[in-house]
Amino acid sequence: MKNKVALITGASSGIGKSTAEAFAAKGAHVVVAARRKEELDTLVASIKAKGGKASAIQTDVSKSKDVEQMVAHTIKTFGRIDYAINNAGIEGELAPITELLEESWDKVMNINLKGVFLCMKHQAKAMIKGGHSGAIVNVGSVNSFLGFPAGSAYVTSKHGLIGLTTSVSAELAPQGIRVNLLCPGITVTPMHNRIRDLFGDDLYDKGIIPKVHLQRAGLPEEMAKAILFLCSDGSSYISGSTLTVDGGLTLTM
Ligand code: NDP
């Protein structure tokens, strides 16, 4: 991955931040995107301090213009895109269907589903124009397969990523671009902490964690390792797939 270029959305915290650090540690040049510029700048400074190459671009993935600028910035800064990690996402308002606001539904869909569509549209154009092979990893969830009460918007957006990923995989395979969906289980990130605060420690410690075969939550670094694998030559025959990294949770739910 030395001198290859990785573009990572949602890199201001959690899984995206760990993924940017993991690519940089492998010698890739990274472009990190999210809405919070200060967090991105801090990440870029820490990658550069370790001798890596990185650049930040403030981006709202639900806005077409922002996404176009994000891709243009990557090409202008590093000349190409080899790996695109579409990780940005929100849990949104968690509420039963009778209470869920229309604008909350739209917000989750716009970021989690339309955002990935917009990102792949512009990333694929740049990759095809570059005339080289590439890999795209979208970030779904165990909720790409499983529903939960009060989670209809989030769950629907993550289910939608399966259809989006498999369709685009079929479209881009002839161009040498592989497209896969990473489906994390419970992972200790700011998102996880917000949901934990909402549902209470008991649901996690007594309700969910005992259902995880490995009896613990995952770490963002463990998701980053799986994303690296899906971009590496080690996964050269994997496209249109979902890779569940959940310590066994999905099998017991
Ligand atoms: P965090 O809340 O820590 O990170 C989410 C990231 O997405 C942040 O960097 C945030 O940055 C960015 N983001 C949110 N909205 C936008 C937007 N409109 N435009 C650009 N960036 C945006 O959560 P995680 O690291 O846990 O989540 C990463 C992904 O993993 C998400 O897609 C999530 O659904 C998925 N996931 C997480 C699980 C978990 O247990 N943690 C389990 C399963 C899936 P900013 O606010 O600066 O824009």
Coordinates of C-alpha atoms and ligand atoms in Angstrom, one line a residue:
M1 CA 0.0 0.0 0.0
K2 CA 3.1 2.2 0.0
N3 CA 2.4 5.5 -1.9
K4 CA -1.2 4.3 -2.8
V5 CA -3.9 6.8 -2.0
A6 CA -6.8 6.2 0.4
L7 CA -9.8 8.5 0.9
I8 CA -11.7 7.9 4.1
T9 CA -15.0 9.5 5.1
G10 CA -16.1 9.9 8.7
A11 CA -12.5 10.1 9.7
S12 CA -12.9 12.6 12.5
S13 CA -13.6 9.9 15.0
G14 CA -14.1 6.2 15.7
I15 CA -13.7 3.6 13.0
G16 CA -12.8 6.2 10.3
K17 CA -10.0 7.7 12.4
S18 CA -8.5 4.3 13.2
T19 CA -8.7 3.3 9.5
A20 CA -6.9 6.5 8.4
E21 CA -4.2 5.7 10.9
A22 CA -3.9 2.1 9.8
F23 CA -3.6 3.1 6.1
A24 CA -1.0 5.7 6.9
A25 CA 1.0 3.1 9.0
K26 CA 1.1 1.0 5.8
G27 CA 2.6 3.9 3.9
A28 CA -0.5 5.0 2.0
H29 CA -1.2 8.7 1.5
V30 CA -4.5 9.5 3.2
V31 CA -7.3 12.0 2.6
V32 CA -9.6 12.3 5.6
A33 CA -13.1 13.8 5.3
A34 CA -15.8 14.7 7.7
R35 CA -17.7 17.8 8.9
R36 CA -15.5 18.6 12.0
K37 CA -12.4 20.2 10.5
E38 CA -10.5 20.7 13.8
E39 CA -10.6 16.9 14.5
L40 CA -9.4 16.2 11.0
D41 CA -6.6 18.7 11.3
T42 CA -5.4 17.1 14.5
L43 CA -5.4 13.6 12.8
V44 CA -3.5 15.0 9.8
A45 CA -0.9 16.5 12.2
S46 CA -0.4 13.3 14.1
I47 CA 0.0 11.2 10.8
K48 CA 2.5 13.8 9.5
A49 CA 4.4 13.7 12.8
K50 CA 4.9 10.0 12.3
G51 CA 6.3 10.6 8.8
G52 CA 3.1 10.0 6.8
K53 CA 1.3 12.0 4.2
A54 CA -2.2 13.2 4.9
S55 CA -4.6 15.9 4.0
A56 CA -8.0 17.0 5.4
I57 CA -11.1 18.2 3.6
Q58 CA -14.2 19.3 5.4
T59 CA -17.1 17.4 3.8
D60 CA -20.8 16.7 4.4
V61 CA -21.3 13.5 2.5
S62 CA -25.0 14.2 2.0
K63 CA -24.2 17.2 -0.1
S64 CA -23.3 16.6 -3.7
K65 CA -21.1 19.6 -4.1
D66 CA -19.1 18.7 -1.0
V67 CA -18.5 15.2 -2.3
E68 CA -17.4 16.4 -5.7
Q69 CA -15.0 18.8 -3.9
M70 CA -13.7 16.0 -1.7
V71 CA -12.8 13.8 -4.7
A72 CA -11.3 16.8 -6.6
H73 CA -9.2 17.7 -3.5
T74 CA -7.9 14.1 -3.4
I75 CA -6.9 14.1 -7.0
K76 CA -5.3 17.6 -6.8
T77 CA -3.4 16.6 -3.6
F78 CA -2.2 13.1 -4.4
G79 CA -3.1 12.5 -8.0
R80 CA -5.3 9.4 -7.7
I81 CA -7.6 7.3 -5.6
D82 CA -6.7 3.7 -5.0
Y83 CA -8.9 3.0 -2.0
A84 CA -12.2 4.7 -1.0
I85 CA -13.6 4.0 2.5
N86 CA -17.2 5.2 2.8
N87 CA -17.6 5.1 6.5
A88 CA -19.4 8.3 7.5
G89 CA -22.7 7.5 9.3
I90 CA -25.0 8.6 12.0
E91 CA -27.3 6.6 14.3
G92 CA -29.8 9.5 14.0
E93 CA -32.9 9.8 16.2
L94 CA -33.8 6.4 17.7
A95 CA -37.6 6.3 18.1
P96 CA -40.5 4.0 17.5
I97 CA -42.1 4.3 14.0
T98 CA -45.1 6.2 15.5
E99 CA -42.9 8.9 16.9
L100 CA -40.1 9.0 14.3
L101 CA -40.0 12.4 12.6
E102 CA -40.0 12.6 8.9
E103 CA -36.9 14.9 9.0
S104 CA -35.1 12.4 11.2
W105 CA -35.8 9.7 8.6
D106 CA -34.6 11.9 5.8
K107 CA -31.4 12.9 7.7
V108 CA -30.3 9.3 8.3
M109 CA -31.1 8.3 4.7
N110 CA -29.3 11.3 3.3
I111 CA -26.1 10.7 5.2
N112 CA -26.0 6.9 5.5
L113 CA -27.4 5.8 2.1
K114 CA -27.4 8.8 -0.3
G115 CA -24.0 9.8 1.1
V116 CA -22.5 6.5 0.0
F117 CA -24.2 6.7 -3.4
L118 CA -22.7 10.2 -3.9
C119 CA -19.3 9.2 -2.7
M120 CA -19.1 6.1 -5.0
K121 CA -20.4 8.0 -8.0
H122 CA -17.6 10.5 -7.8
Q123 CA -14.9 8.1 -6.6
A124 CA -15.7 5.6 -9.4
K125 CA -15.5 8.4 -12.0
A126 CA -12.0 9.4 -10.7
M127 CA -10.8 5.8 -10.5
I128 CA -12.0 4.9 -14.0
K129 CA -10.4 8.1 -15.4
G130 CA -7.2 7.1 -13.6
G131 CA -7.2 3.8 -15.5
H132 CA -6.0 1.7 -12.6
S133 CA -7.5 -0.9 -10.3
G134 CA -9.0 0.1 -7.0
A135 CA -11.1 -1.0 -4.0
I136 CA -14.1 0.6 -2.4
V137 CA -15.2 -0.4 1.1
N138 CA -18.6 0.8 2.3
V139 CA -19.3 0.6 6.0
G140 CA -22.6 -1.1 6.9
S141 CA -23.4 -2.7 10.2
V142 CA -24.8 -5.9 11.7
N143 CA -27.9 -3.8 11.3
S144 CA -27.5 -4.4 7.5
F145 CA -29.0 -7.8 8.5
L146 CA -30.8 -7.3 11.9
G147 CA -33.5 -4.9 12.9
F148 CA -34.0 -3.5 16.4
P149 CA -36.8 -1.6 18.1
A150 CA -36.6 2.2 17.5
G151 CA -34.0 1.7 14.9
S152 CA -36.0 1.6 11.7
A153 CA -34.3 4.5 9.9
Y154 CA -30.8 3.4 10.8
V155 CA -31.5 -0.2 10.1
T156 CA -33.1 0.6 6.7
S157 CA -30.2 2.7 5.6
K158 CA -27.7 0.0 6.5
H159 CA -29.8 -2.7 4.8
G160 CA -29.9 -0.5 1.7
L161 CA -26.1 -0.5 1.6
I162 CA -26.1 -4.2 0.7
G163 CA -28.1 -3.5 -2.5
L164 CA -26.0 -0.5 -3.3
T165 CA -22.7 -2.3 -2.8
T166 CA -23.6 -5.5 -4.8
S167 CA -25.0 -3.5 -7.7
V168 CA -22.0 -1.2 -7.9
S169 CA -19.6 -4.1 -7.6
A170 CA -21.2 -5.7 -10.7
E171 CA -20.9 -2.3 -12.5
L172 CA -17.2 -1.6 -11.6
A173 CA -15.7 -5.1 -11.7
P174 CA -14.9 -4.9 -15.4
Q175 CA -12.9 -1.7 -14.6
G176 CA -10.8 -3.6 -12.0
I177 CA -12.5 -2.0 -9.1
R178 CA -13.8 -4.2 -6.2
V179 CA -16.6 -3.0 -4.0
N180 CA -17.4 -4.6 -0.6
L181 CA -19.4 -3.9 2.5
L182 CA -17.9 -4.2 6.0
C183 CA -20.5 -4.9 8.6
P184 CA -19.2 -4.1 12.1
G185 CA -20.7 -5.3 15.3
I186 CA -20.6 -3.4 18.5
T187 CA -17.5 -1.3 18.4
V188 CA -16.2 1.1 21.1
T189 CA -16.5 4.5 19.4
P190 CA -18.3 7.8 20.2
M191 CA -21.4 6.4 18.4
H192 CA -21.3 3.3 20.6
N193 CA -21.0 5.5 23.7
R194 CA -24.0 7.6 22.7
I195 CA -26.2 4.5 22.2
R196 CA -25.0 3.0 25.4
D197 CA -25.9 6.2 27.3
L198 CA -29.4 6.1 25.7
F199 CA -30.2 2.4 26.4
G200 CA -28.2 2.0 29.6
D201 CA -25.3 -0.1 30.7
D202 CA -27.5 -3.1 31.5
L203 CA -28.7 -3.6 27.9
Y204 CA -25.0 -3.9 26.9
D205 CA -23.5 -5.7 29.8
K206 CA -26.4 -8.1 30.5
G207 CA -28.3 -8.1 27.2
I208 CA -26.0 -7.8 24.2
I209 CA -22.4 -8.5 25.2
P210 CA -23.3 -12.1 26.4
K211 CA -24.6 -12.8 22.9
V212 CA -21.3 -11.9 21.4
H213 CA -19.3 -15.2 21.1
L214 CA -16.1 -13.4 22.0
Q215 CA -17.9 -11.8 25.0
R216 CA -16.7 -8.2 24.4
A217 CA -17.2 -5.2 22.1
G218 CA -14.9 -4.8 19.2
L219 CA -12.3 -2.0 18.9
P220 CA -12.1 0.5 16.0
E221 CA -8.6 -0.8 15.2
E222 CA -10.1 -4.3 14.6
M223 CA -12.5 -2.8 12.0
A224 CA -9.6 -0.9 10.4
K225 CA -7.7 -4.2 10.0
A226 CA -10.7 -5.8 8.2
I227 CA -11.0 -2.7 5.9
L228 CA -7.3 -2.9 5.1
F229 CA -7.8 -6.6 4.2
L230 CA -10.7 -5.7 1.9
C231 CA -8.4 -3.2 0.1
S232 CA -5.4 -5.5 0.0
D233 CA -4.3 -8.1 -2.6
G234 CA -5.3 -10.7 0.0
S235 CA -8.9 -10.1 -1.0
S236 CA -8.3 -10.0 -4.7
Y237 CA -11.2 -12.4 -5.4
I238 CA -13.7 -10.7 -3.0
S239 CA -16.2 -8.3 -4.5
G240 CA -19.9 -7.6 -4.0
S241 CA -19.5 -9.3 -0.5
T242 CA -20.4 -8.4 3.0
L243 CA -17.8 -9.1 5.7
T244 CA -19.3 -9.2 9.1
V245 CA -16.8 -8.4 11.9
D246 CA -18.9 -8.8 15.1
G247 CA -17.3 -11.4 17.3
G248 CA -20.2 -13.8 16.5
L249 CA -23.1 -11.5 17.5
T250 CA -25.2 -11.9 14.3
L251 CA -25.3 -15.7 14.6
T252 CA -26.8 -15.6 18.1
M253 CA -29.4 -12.8 17.5
Ligands
NDP1 P1 -18.6 7.9 15.2 O1 -19.8 8.7 15.5 O2 -17.4 7.9 16.0 O3 -18.1 8.4 13.7 C1 -18.9 8.7 12.7 C2 -18.1 9.5 11.7 O4 -19.0 9.9 10.6 C3 -17.6 10.8 12.3 O5 -16.3 11.0 11.8 C4 -18.5 11.9 11.7 O6 -17.8 13.1 11.6 C5 -18.9 11.3 10.4 N1 -20.1 11.8 9.8 C6 -21.3 11.8 10.3 N2 -22.1 12.5 9.5 C7 -21.4 12.9 8.4 C8 -21.7 13.7 7.3 N3 -22.9 14.2 7.0 N4 -20.7 14.0 6.4 C9 -19.4 13.5 6.7 N5 -19.1 12.8 7.8 C10 -20.1 12.5 8.6 O7 -19.1 6.5 14.9 P2 -18.4 5.1 14.4 O8 -17.0 5.3 14.2 O9 -18.9 4.1 15.3 O10 -19.2 4.9 13.0 C11 -18.5 4.7 11.8 C12 -19.4 3.8 10.9 O11 -19.5 2.5 11.5 C13 -20.8 4.4 10.7 O12 -21.2 4.2 9.4 C14 -21.6 3.5 11.7 O13 -23.0 3.4 11.3 C15 -20.9 2.2 11.5 N6 -21.1 1.2 12.6 C16 -20.7 1.5 13.9 C17 -20.9 0.6 14.9 C18 -20.5 0.8 16.3 O14 -20.8 0.0 17.2 N7 -19.7 1.8 16.6 C19 -21.6 -0.7 14.6 C20 -21.9 -0.9 13.3 C21 -21.7 0.0 12.3 P3 -18.4 14.6 11.7 O15 -19.4 14.6 12.8 O16 -17.2 15.4 12.0 O17 -19.0 14.9 10.4

